[in-house]
mmCIF file of C-alpha atoms in Angstrom:
data_model
loop_
_atom_site.group_PDB
_atom_site.id
_atom_site.type_symbol
_atom_site.label_atom_id
_atom_site.label_comp_id
_atom_site.label_asym_id
_atom_site.label_seq_id
_atom_site.Cartn_x
_atom_site.Cartn_y
_atom_site.Cartn_z
ATOM 1 C CA MET A 1004 -47.434 7.505 66.956
ATOM 2 C CA VAL A 1005 -44.177 6.769 65.528
ATOM 3 C CA LYS A 1006 -43.623 9.481 62.890
ATOM 4 C CA LEU A 1007 -40.560 7.818 61.388
ATOM 5 C CA SER A 1008 -39.124 4.405 60.820
ATOM 6 C CA VAL A 1009 -35.514 4.153 59.584
ATOM 7 C CA ILE A 1010 -34.214 0.871 58.872
ATOM 8 C CA VAL A 1011 -30.736 -0.098 58.873
ATOM 9 C CA PRO A 1012 -29.080 -3.438 57.889
ATOM 10 C CA PHE A 1013 -25.935 -4.127 59.299
ATOM 11 C CA TYR A 1014 -23.513 -6.988 58.111
ATOM 12 C CA ASN A 1015 -19.834 -7.179 59.297
ATOM 13 C CA VAL A 1016 -19.362 -3.537 59.566
ATOM 14 C CA GLN A 1017 -17.568 -3.310 62.827
ATOM 15 C CA GLN A 1018 -15.097 -0.611 61.281
ATOM 16 C CA TYR A 1019 -18.132 1.695 60.090
ATOM 17 C CA ALA A 1020 -21.113 0.867 62.637
ATOM 18 C CA PRO A 1021 -19.828 3.298 65.459
ATOM 19 C CA ASP A 1022 -20.117 6.431 62.993
ATOM 20 C CA THR A 1023 -23.543 4.926 61.699
ATOM 21 C CA LEU A 1024 -24.874 4.780 64.952
ATOM 22 C CA LYS A 1025 -23.383 8.261 66.265
ATOM 23 C CA SER A 1026 -24.952 9.934 63.250
ATOM 24 C CA LEU A 1027 -28.444 8.348 64.131
ATOM 25 C CA ARG A 1028 -28.214 9.837 67.706
ATOM 26 C CA ALA A 1029 -27.601 12.912 66.245
ATOM 27 C CA ASN A 1030 -30.940 12.573 64.333
ATOM 28 C CA ALA A 1031 -33.002 11.230 67.342
ATOM 29 C CA ARG A 1032 -36.274 12.440 68.315
ATOM 30 C CA ASP A 1033 -39.041 11.075 70.515
ATOM 31 C CA ASP A 1034 -41.252 10.027 67.723
ATOM 32 C CA PHE A 1035 -38.543 8.320 65.444
ATOM 33 C CA GLU A 1036 -37.723 4.607 65.885
ATOM 34 C CA PHE A 1037 -34.400 2.937 64.597
ATOM 35 C CA ILE A 1038 -34.768 -0.562 63.241
ATOM 36 C CA LEU A 1039 -31.143 -2.107 63.494
ATOM 37 C CA VAL A 1040 -31.124 -5.328 61.677
ATOM 38 C CA ASP A 1041 -28.421 -7.647 62.006
ATOM 39 C CA ASP A 1042 -27.898 -9.828 59.077
ATOM 40 C CA CYS A 1043 -26.046 -12.560 60.997
ATOM 41 C CA SER A 1044 -22.839 -10.709 61.381
ATOM 42 C CA THR A 1045 -19.768 -12.951 62.254
ATOM 43 C CA ASP A 1046 -17.497 -9.951 63.250
ATOM 44 C CA GLU A 1047 -18.022 -7.397 66.282
ATOM 45 C CA THR A 1048 -21.134 -5.737 64.941
ATOM 46 C CA PRO A 1049 -23.323 -7.813 67.105
ATOM 47 C CA ASP A 1050 -21.647 -6.555 70.278
ATOM 48 C CA ILE A 1051 -21.930 -2.721 68.937
ATOM 49 C CA LEU A 1052 -25.696 -3.073 68.292
ATOM 50 C CA GLU A 1053 -26.116 -4.684 71.556
ATOM 51 C CA ARG A 1054 -24.778 -1.448 73.294
ATOM 52 C CA ALA A 1055 -26.851 0.437 70.648
ATOM 53 C CA ALA A 1056 -30.136 -0.967 71.830
ATOM 54 C CA ARG A 1057 -29.204 0.362 75.385
ATOM 55 C CA GLU A 1058 -28.081 3.515 74.451
ATOM 56 C CA LEU A 1059 -29.561 5.005 71.345
ATOM 57 C CA PRO A 1060 -33.381 6.434 71.852
ATOM 58 C CA GLY A 1061 -35.603 4.594 69.719
ATOM 59 C CA ALA A 1062 -33.460 1.676 68.667
ATOM 60 C CA VAL A 1063 -34.986 -1.735 68.026
ATOM 61 C CA ARG A 1064 -32.500 -4.525 67.399
ATOM 62 C CA LEU A 1065 -33.208 -7.321 65.114
ATOM 63 C CA ARG A 1066 -30.957 -10.416 64.005
ATOM 64 C CA HIS A 1067 -31.212 -13.185 61.496
ATOM 65 C CA GLU A 1068 -29.848 -16.306 62.004
ATOM 66 C CA GLN A 1069 -28.948 -16.818 58.771
ATOM 67 C CA ASN A 1070 -27.447 -14.248 56.101
ATOM 68 C CA GLY A 1071 -30.154 -13.183 53.741
ATOM 69 C CA GLY A 1072 -28.497 -10.381 51.841
ATOM 70 C CA LEU A 1073 -29.566 -6.409 52.039
ATOM 71 C CA ALA A 1074 -32.969 -6.929 50.132
ATOM 72 C CA THR A 1075 -34.121 -9.453 52.689
ATOM 73 C CA ALA A 1076 -32.879 -7.440 56.023
ATOM 74 C CA ARG A 1077 -34.600 -4.368 54.567
ATOM 75 C CA ASN A 1078 -37.958 -6.474 54.272
ATOM 76 C CA THR A 1079 -37.402 -7.720 58.058
ATOM 77 C CA GLY A 1080 -37.197 -3.843 59.047
ATOM 78 C CA LEU A 1081 -40.180 -3.145 56.748
ATOM 79 C CA ASP A 1082 -42.027 -6.001 58.618
ATOM 80 C CA ALA A 1083 -41.337 -4.377 61.863
ATOM 81 C CA ALA A 1084 -41.735 -0.659 61.193
ATOM 82 C CA ARG A 1085 -44.465 1.317 62.719
ATOM 83 C CA GLY A 1086 -43.911 4.778 61.480
ATOM 84 C CA GLU A 1087 -46.066 7.266 59.394
ATOM 85 C CA TYR A 1088 -43.200 7.608 56.970
ATOM 86 C CA LEU A 1089 -40.063 5.131 56.412
ATOM 87 C CA THR A 1090 -36.476 5.324 55.261
ATOM 88 C CA PHE A 1091 -33.470 3.592 54.741
ATOM 89 C CA LEU A 1092 -29.748 3.816 55.910
ATOM 90 C CA ASP A 1093 -26.835 1.237 55.068
ATOM 91 C CA GLY A 1094 -24.888 0.079 58.077
ATOM 92 C CA ASP A 1095 -21.578 1.460 56.801
ATOM 93 C CA ASP A 1096 -22.964 5.079 55.935
ATOM 94 C CA TRP A 1097 -23.825 8.386 58.008
ATOM 95 C CA LEU A 1098 -26.136 11.315 58.224
ATOM 96 C CA ALA A 1099 -25.903 14.885 58.893
ATOM 97 C CA PRO A 1100 -27.156 15.853 62.245
ATOM 98 C CA GLY A 1101 -30.958 16.960 62.147
ATOM 99 C CA TYR A 1102 -31.213 15.439 58.666
ATOM 100 C CA PHE A 1103 -34.049 12.932 59.173
ATOM 101 C CA GLY A 1104 -36.190 15.934 60.931
ATOM 102 C CA GLN A 1105 -35.743 18.251 57.317
ATOM 103 C CA LEU A 1106 -36.676 15.083 55.577
ATOM 104 C CA VAL A 1107 -39.868 14.345 57.223
ATOM 105 C CA ALA A 1108 -40.617 18.121 57.301
ATOM 106 C CA SER A 1109 -40.177 18.237 53.454
ATOM 107 C CA ILE A 1110 -42.557 15.191 52.781
ATOM 108 C CA GLU A 1111 -45.239 16.522 55.069
ATOM 109 C CA GLU A 1112 -45.455 19.812 53.373
ATOM 110 C CA LEU A 1113 -45.442 18.272 50.058
ATOM 111 C CA GLY A 1114 -47.959 15.848 51.041
ATOM 112 C CA CYS A 1115 -46.720 13.241 48.253
ATOM 113 C CA ASP A 1116 -46.250 9.601 48.296
ATOM 114 C CA PHE A 1117 -42.518 9.653 48.334
ATOM 115 C CA VAL A 1118 -39.437 12.225 48.263
ATOM 116 C CA ARG A 1119 -36.324 11.904 46.630
ATOM 117 C CA THR A 1120 -33.132 13.336 47.671
ATOM 118 C CA ASP A 1121 -29.507 14.212 46.756
ATOM 119 C CA HIS A 1122 -26.431 12.721 48.577
ATOM 120 C CA VAL A 1123 -22.931 13.013 49.223
ATOM 121 C CA GLN A 1124 -20.571 10.099 47.912
ATOM 122 C CA CYS A 1125 -17.504 9.439 50.172
ATOM 123 C CA THR A 1126 -14.631 7.560 48.435
ATOM 124 C CA ALA A 1127 -11.551 7.633 50.897
ATOM 125 C CA ARG A 1128 -11.033 11.410 51.697
ATOM 126 C CA ALA A 1129 -12.648 12.561 48.178
ATOM 127 C CA ARG A 1130 -16.429 14.060 48.668
ATOM 128 C CA SER A 1131 -18.436 14.591 45.430
ATOM 129 C CA VAL A 1132 -22.361 15.439 45.679
ATOM 130 C CA HIS A 1133 -24.730 13.463 43.445
ATOM 131 C CA ARG A 1134 -28.162 14.919 42.458
ATOM 132 C CA VAL A 1135 -31.516 13.237 41.839
ATOM 133 C CA PRO A 1136 -31.567 13.259 38.090
ATOM 134 C CA TYR A 1137 -34.603 15.557 37.733
ATOM 135 C CA GLY A 1138 -34.469 19.307 37.623
ATOM 136 C CA ARG A 1139 -37.596 20.510 38.907
ATOM 137 C CA ARG A 1140 -37.459 20.715 42.808
ATOM 138 C CA GLY A 1141 -40.266 20.789 45.148
ATOM 139 C CA VAL A 1142 -42.776 20.427 42.817
ATOM 140 C CA VAL A 1143 -45.169 17.092 43.144
ATOM 141 C CA MET A 1144 -45.206 15.101 40.007
ATOM 142 C CA SER A 1145 -46.447 11.498 38.683
ATOM 143 C CA PRO A 1146 -43.420 9.285 39.060
ATOM 144 C CA ARG A 1147 -44.702 7.510 35.929
ATOM 145 C CA ASP A 1148 -43.939 10.526 33.923
ATOM 146 C CA VAL A 1149 -40.384 11.125 34.490
ATOM 147 C CA ILE A 1150 -39.229 7.293 33.703
ATOM 148 C CA LEU A 1151 -38.408 8.412 30.163
ATOM 149 C CA PRO A 1152 -36.358 9.378 28.250
ATOM 150 C CA ALA A 1153 -34.660 6.285 27.433
ATOM 151 C CA ASP A 1154 -31.483 7.479 26.409
ATOM 152 C CA ARG A 1155 -30.634 9.798 29.501
ATOM 153 C CA SER A 1156 -30.268 9.016 33.064
ATOM 154 C CA THR A 1157 -33.574 9.708 34.763
ATOM 155 C CA SER A 1158 -35.141 8.955 38.203
ATOM 156 C CA VAL A 1159 -35.068 5.242 37.767
ATOM 157 C CA ASP A 1160 -31.505 5.280 37.489
ATOM 158 C CA TYR A 1161 -31.172 6.853 40.948
ATOM 159 C CA ALA A 1162 -31.872 3.737 42.649
ATOM 160 C CA PHE A 1163 -30.697 4.361 46.063
ATOM 161 C CA ALA A 1164 -33.332 3.411 48.316
ATOM 162 C CA TRP A 1165 -31.851 5.497 51.250
ATOM 163 C CA ALA A 1166 -32.059 8.727 49.385
ATOM 164 C CA GLY A 1167 -35.710 9.739 50.157
ATOM 165 C CA VAL A 1168 -38.601 8.843 52.357
ATOM 166 C CA TYR A 1169 -41.994 7.241 51.756
ATOM 167 C CA HIS A 1170 -45.145 7.332 53.150
ATOM 168 C CA ARG A 1171 -46.537 4.244 55.015
ATOM 169 C CA ARG A 1172 -49.604 4.131 52.365
ATOM 170 C CA LEU A 1173 -46.977 2.629 49.820
ATOM 171 C CA LEU A 1174 -45.897 -0.138 52.417
ATOM 172 C CA ASP A 1175 -49.421 -0.912 52.709
ATOM 173 C CA ARG A 1176 -49.798 -1.077 49.184
ATOM 174 C CA GLY A 1177 -46.859 -3.598 48.920
ATOM 175 C CA LEU A 1178 -44.584 -1.212 46.962
ATOM 176 C CA LEU A 1179 -41.750 -0.922 49.620
ATOM 177 C CA HIS A 1180 -40.973 -4.359 50.010
ATOM 178 C CA PHE A 1181 -37.752 -5.641 48.020
ATOM 179 C CA THR A 1182 -37.560 -8.854 46.218
ATOM 180 C CA HIS A 1183 -36.464 -11.458 48.585
ATOM 181 C CA GLY A 1184 -32.746 -13.193 48.164
ATOM 182 C CA LEU A 1185 -31.387 -10.723 45.585
ATOM 183 C CA ARG A 1186 -27.863 -10.149 46.762
ATOM 184 C CA THR A 1187 -27.093 -6.920 44.227
ATOM 185 C CA ALA A 1188 -29.235 -4.687 42.113
ATOM 186 C CA GLU A 1189 -31.955 -5.346 44.580
ATOM 187 C CA ASP A 1190 -33.021 -1.289 44.279
ATOM 188 C CA ARG A 1191 -33.650 -1.540 40.529
ATOM 189 C CA PRO A 1192 -36.670 -3.555 40.291
ATOM 190 C CA TRP A 1193 -37.829 -1.458 43.774
ATOM 191 C CA ILE A 1194 -37.209 1.896 42.170
ATOM 192 C CA TRP A 1195 -39.098 0.592 38.720
ATOM 193 C CA ARG A 1196 -42.183 -0.678 40.667
ATOM 194 C CA LEU A 1197 -42.285 2.807 42.729
ATOM 195 C CA HIS A 1198 -42.336 4.891 39.639
ATOM 196 C CA ARG A 1199 -44.978 3.076 37.786
ATOM 197 C CA GLU A 1200 -47.294 2.321 40.498
ATOM 198 C CA ALA A 1201 -47.021 5.321 43.192
ATOM 199 C CA GLU A 1202 -49.250 8.473 42.434
ATOM 200 C CA THR A 1203 -46.993 11.306 43.440
ATOM 201 C CA PHE A 1204 -43.383 12.156 44.055
ATOM 202 C CA ALA A 1205 -41.196 14.897 44.311
ATOM 203 C CA ALA A 1206 -37.339 15.732 44.588
ATOM 204 C CA VAL A 1207 -35.885 18.069 46.936
ATOM 205 C CA SER A 1208 -32.499 19.835 47.342
ATOM 206 C CA LEU A 1209 -31.536 18.218 50.831
ATOM 207 C CA LEU A 1210 -28.123 16.892 51.737
ATOM 208 C CA GLY A 1211 -27.547 14.676 54.462
ATOM 209 C CA VAL A 1212 -26.731 11.240 53.421
ATOM 210 C CA PHE A 1213 -23.017 10.143 53.057
ATOM 211 C CA TYR A 1214 -22.641 7.352 51.072
ATOM 212 C CA ARG A 1215 -19.589 5.363 51.592
ATOM 213 C CA ARG A 1216 -18.047 3.849 48.323
ATOM 214 C CA GLY A 1217 -15.158 1.314 47.990
ATOM 215 C CA VAL A 1218 -15.769 -0.520 51.355
ATOM 216 C CA SER A 1219 -13.675 -3.699 50.775
ATOM 217 C CA SER A 1220 -16.915 -5.740 52.130
ATOM 218 C CA SER A 1221 -19.451 -4.325 49.736
ATOM 219 C CA LEU A 1222 -20.661 -6.162 46.775
ATOM 220 C CA THR A 1223 -19.811 -3.755 44.498
ATOM 221 C CA GLN A 1224 -15.936 -4.482 45.440
ATOM 222 C CA ILE A 1225 -16.117 -8.369 45.404
ATOM 223 C CA GLY A 1226 -16.010 -10.272 42.074
ATOM 224 C CA ASP A 1227 -18.021 -13.300 43.250
ATOM 225 C CA VAL A 1228 -20.985 -15.203 42.042
ATOM 226 C CA ARG A 1229 -23.329 -12.887 44.103
ATOM 227 C CA GLN A 1230 -22.652 -9.956 41.721
ATOM 228 C CA LEU A 1231 -24.657 -11.983 38.787
ATOM 229 C CA ASP A 1232 -27.925 -11.099 40.820
ATOM 230 C CA PHE A 1233 -28.186 -8.120 38.612
ATOM 231 C CA ILE A 1234 -29.298 -10.432 35.941
ATOM 232 C CA LYS A 1235 -32.412 -11.731 38.363
ATOM 233 C CA ALA A 1236 -33.064 -8.111 39.129
ATOM 234 C CA PHE A 1237 -33.201 -6.446 35.563
ATOM 235 C CA ASP A 1238 -34.979 -9.788 34.609
ATOM 236 C CA GLN A 1239 -37.451 -8.851 36.859
ATOM 237 C CA VAL A 1240 -37.679 -5.087 35.678
ATOM 238 C CA VAL A 1241 -38.296 -5.917 32.123
ATOM 239 C CA ARG A 1242 -40.791 -8.618 32.849
ATOM 240 C CA GLU A 1243 -42.930 -6.308 35.189
ATOM 241 C CA THR A 1244 -42.627 -3.469 32.580
ATOM 242 C CA ALA A 1245 -43.646 -5.586 29.724
ATOM 243 C CA GLU A 1246 -47.068 -5.859 31.654
ATOM 244 C CA ASP A 1247 -47.283 -2.367 32.361
ATOM 245 C CA ARG A 1248 -50.227 -0.523 30.340
ATOM 246 C CA ASP A 1249 -47.489 1.722 28.648
ATOM 247 C CA ALA A 1250 -45.221 -0.973 28.227
ATOM 248 C CA ASP A 1251 -44.621 0.072 24.445
ATOM 249 C CA LYS A 1252 -43.226 3.397 25.894
ATOM 250 C CA LEU A 1253 -41.239 2.101 28.864
ATOM 251 C CA LEU A 1254 -39.975 -0.850 27.621
ATOM 252 C CA PRO A 1255 -37.196 0.597 25.577
ATOM 253 C CA LYS A 1256 -35.726 2.437 28.844
ATOM 254 C CA ALA A 1257 -35.844 -0.860 30.781
ATOM 255 C CA VAL A 1258 -34.037 -2.798 28.013
ATOM 256 C CA ARG A 1259 -31.487 -0.116 27.121
ATOM 257 C CA THR A 1260 -30.515 0.147 30.764
ATOM 258 C CA TYR A 1261 -30.426 -3.744 31.054
ATOM 259 C CA CYS A 1262 -27.786 -3.642 28.172
ATOM 260 C CA ALA A 1263 -25.655 -1.006 29.938
ATOM 261 C CA ILE A 1264 -25.291 -2.644 32.994
ATOM 262 C CA ILE A 1265 -24.363 -6.025 30.923
ATOM 263 C CA SER A 1266 -22.111 -3.973 29.170
ATOM 264 C CA HIS A 1267 -20.723 -2.425 32.495
ATOM 265 C CA HIS A 1268 -19.874 -6.032 33.749
ATOM 266 C CA LEU A 1269 -18.293 -6.982 30.410
ATOM 267 C CA GLY A 1270 -16.056 -4.166 30.515
ATOM 268 C CA SER A 1271 -14.491 -5.005 33.910
ATOM 269 C CA ILE A 1272 -14.754 -8.560 33.592
ATOM 270 C CA GLU A 1273 -11.174 -9.106 34.897
ATOM 271 C CA ARG A 1274 -12.178 -8.329 38.639
ATOM 272 C CA PHE A 1275 -14.464 -11.586 38.545
ATOM 273 C CA GLU A 1276 -13.014 -15.009 39.509
ATOM 274 C CA PRO A 1277 -12.440 -16.787 36.434
ATOM 275 C CA ALA A 1278 -15.611 -19.171 36.882
ATOM 276 C CA VAL A 1279 -17.744 -16.265 37.748
ATOM 277 C CA ALA A 1280 -16.549 -14.479 34.436
ATOM 278 C CA ARG A 1281 -17.433 -17.367 32.215
ATOM 279 C CA LYS A 1282 -20.789 -17.536 33.716
ATOM 280 C CA LEU A 1283 -21.345 -13.635 33.743
ATOM 281 C CA LYS A 1284 -20.785 -14.239 29.869
ATOM 282 C CA THR A 1285 -23.006 -17.111 29.607
ATOM 283 C CA LEU A 1286 -25.847 -15.571 31.632
ATOM 284 C CA SER A 1287 -25.787 -12.217 30.140
ATOM 285 C CA ALA A 1288 -25.878 -13.819 26.286
ATOM 286 C CA ALA A 1289 -28.999 -15.721 27.576
ATOM 287 C CA ALA A 1290 -30.572 -12.617 29.100
ATOM 288 C CA LEU A 1291 -30.067 -10.706 25.577
ATOM 289 C CA LYS A 1292 -32.397 -13.589 24.018
ATOM 290 C CA ARG A 1293 -34.888 -13.234 26.490
ATOM 291 C CA MET A 1294 -35.276 -9.724 25.698
ATOM 292 C CA PRO A 1295 -38.000 -8.386 23.310
ATOM 293 C CA GLN A 1296 -35.730 -8.683 20.453
ATOM 294 C CA GLY A 1297 -37.200 -5.786 18.417
ATOM 295 C CA VAL A 1298 -36.802 -3.339 21.519
ATOM 296 C CA LEU A 1299 -33.182 -4.874 21.790
ATOM 297 C CA ASP A 1300 -32.431 -3.922 18.135
ATOM 298 C CA GLU A 1301 -33.381 -0.521 18.597
ATOM 299 C CA ALA A 1302 -31.508 -0.143 22.076
ATOM 300 C CA LEU A 1303 -28.142 -1.165 20.431
ATOM 301 C CA ASP A 1304 -28.426 1.134 17.523
ATOM 302 C CA SER A 1305 -28.910 3.922 20.063
ATOM 303 C CA MET A 1306 -25.687 2.929 21.957
ATOM 304 C CA ASP A 1307 -22.189 4.276 21.345
ATOM 305 C CA LEU A 1308 -19.840 1.786 19.027
ATOM 306 C CA GLN A 1309 -18.016 0.078 21.738
ATOM 307 C CA ARG A 1310 -20.843 -0.906 23.693
ATOM 308 C CA ALA A 1311 -23.123 -2.098 20.979
ATOM 309 C CA THR A 1312 -20.251 -4.096 19.569
ATOM 310 C CA ARG A 1313 -19.655 -5.697 22.735
ATOM 311 C CA LEU A 1314 -23.050 -6.670 23.162
ATOM 312 C CA ARG A 1315 -23.767 -7.658 19.729
ATOM 313 C CA ARG A 1316 -20.818 -10.019 19.663
ATOM 314 C CA LEU A 1317 -22.211 -11.456 22.983
ATOM 315 C CA ARG A 1318 -25.683 -11.796 21.512
ATOM 316 C CA ARG A 1319 -24.278 -14.177 19.011
ATOM 317 C CA ARG A 1320 -23.037 -16.363 21.556
ATOM 318 C CA PRO A 1321 -24.712 -19.882 21.569
ATOM 319 C CA VAL A 1322 -26.609 -20.743 24.670
ATOM 320 C CA GLY A 1323 -28.874 -23.808 25.573
ATOM 321 C CA ALA A 1324 -32.582 -23.297 25.648
ATOM 322 C CA GLY A 1325 -32.811 -23.972 29.186
ATOM 323 C CA GLU A 1326 -30.444 -21.079 30.116
ATOM 324 C CA VAL A 1327 -32.567 -18.781 27.900
ATOM 325 C CA ALA A 1328 -35.624 -19.705 29.694
ATOM 326 C CA ALA A 1329 -34.211 -19.653 33.194
#
């Protein structure tokens, strides 16, 4: 039986894919499989993956005929996965040798639904350790119990799917698939659903994923219309949280986080193409009007003056009824 399935989407990462694949080789085991999903790359990535399919133990190569984005590529990998446990890696990141073995050992020892790990962020030559924002380590908890408080960074704000490992029972329950077609912020509805609906989780002090920031092809660096999918993602978070049995407790966190992300994008609006910047303002204003207004009032009152002023000004912006309902 396959112990661990590792789902790795690739899209136009010919510069980084060799390092990613080398690190997978340093983590190979007879009972591990590596599902390499080429999301219709147009550079040399397909050739690199074709070689990897022959040389990397446990490699399974899949290819999209049309580019679908990270969420859709991960779903393709999930549909093909056979492992008792599942995890992710992005095609421009890399791993420490032997990391996956330690990761599997941690979830087997704890016996929980999923485990979350720390990671190393790499920006050019700089390295910084980023921790799961939950202090208790190696202790099995209810993931629902660590969503709050609303005004602090918590586990749902640490949305990186590759920073952890997940038991197959979550896949069987429909909790591991991503919202099809989301081009950015695809991890946000995913991590919220996981924390609301899974039964047990733990955080462990395990470092082994090296997350590459500042990649020119990454959507975090590109100011085109795909970036605006964060609105669809957070609309989903708010909508699903509003249906939760603890909606009155959890909605303030969802709404406040949504507001913080809107403010962040408005604060760096100069990086967007002019037409996209205008659309960002219109869609964000409509999003504010869709939120539960009483909860929104409380969220704005709890934020610092600069962000609250920016959002209140945007809230007054006129938008059409059709845009609000979108």
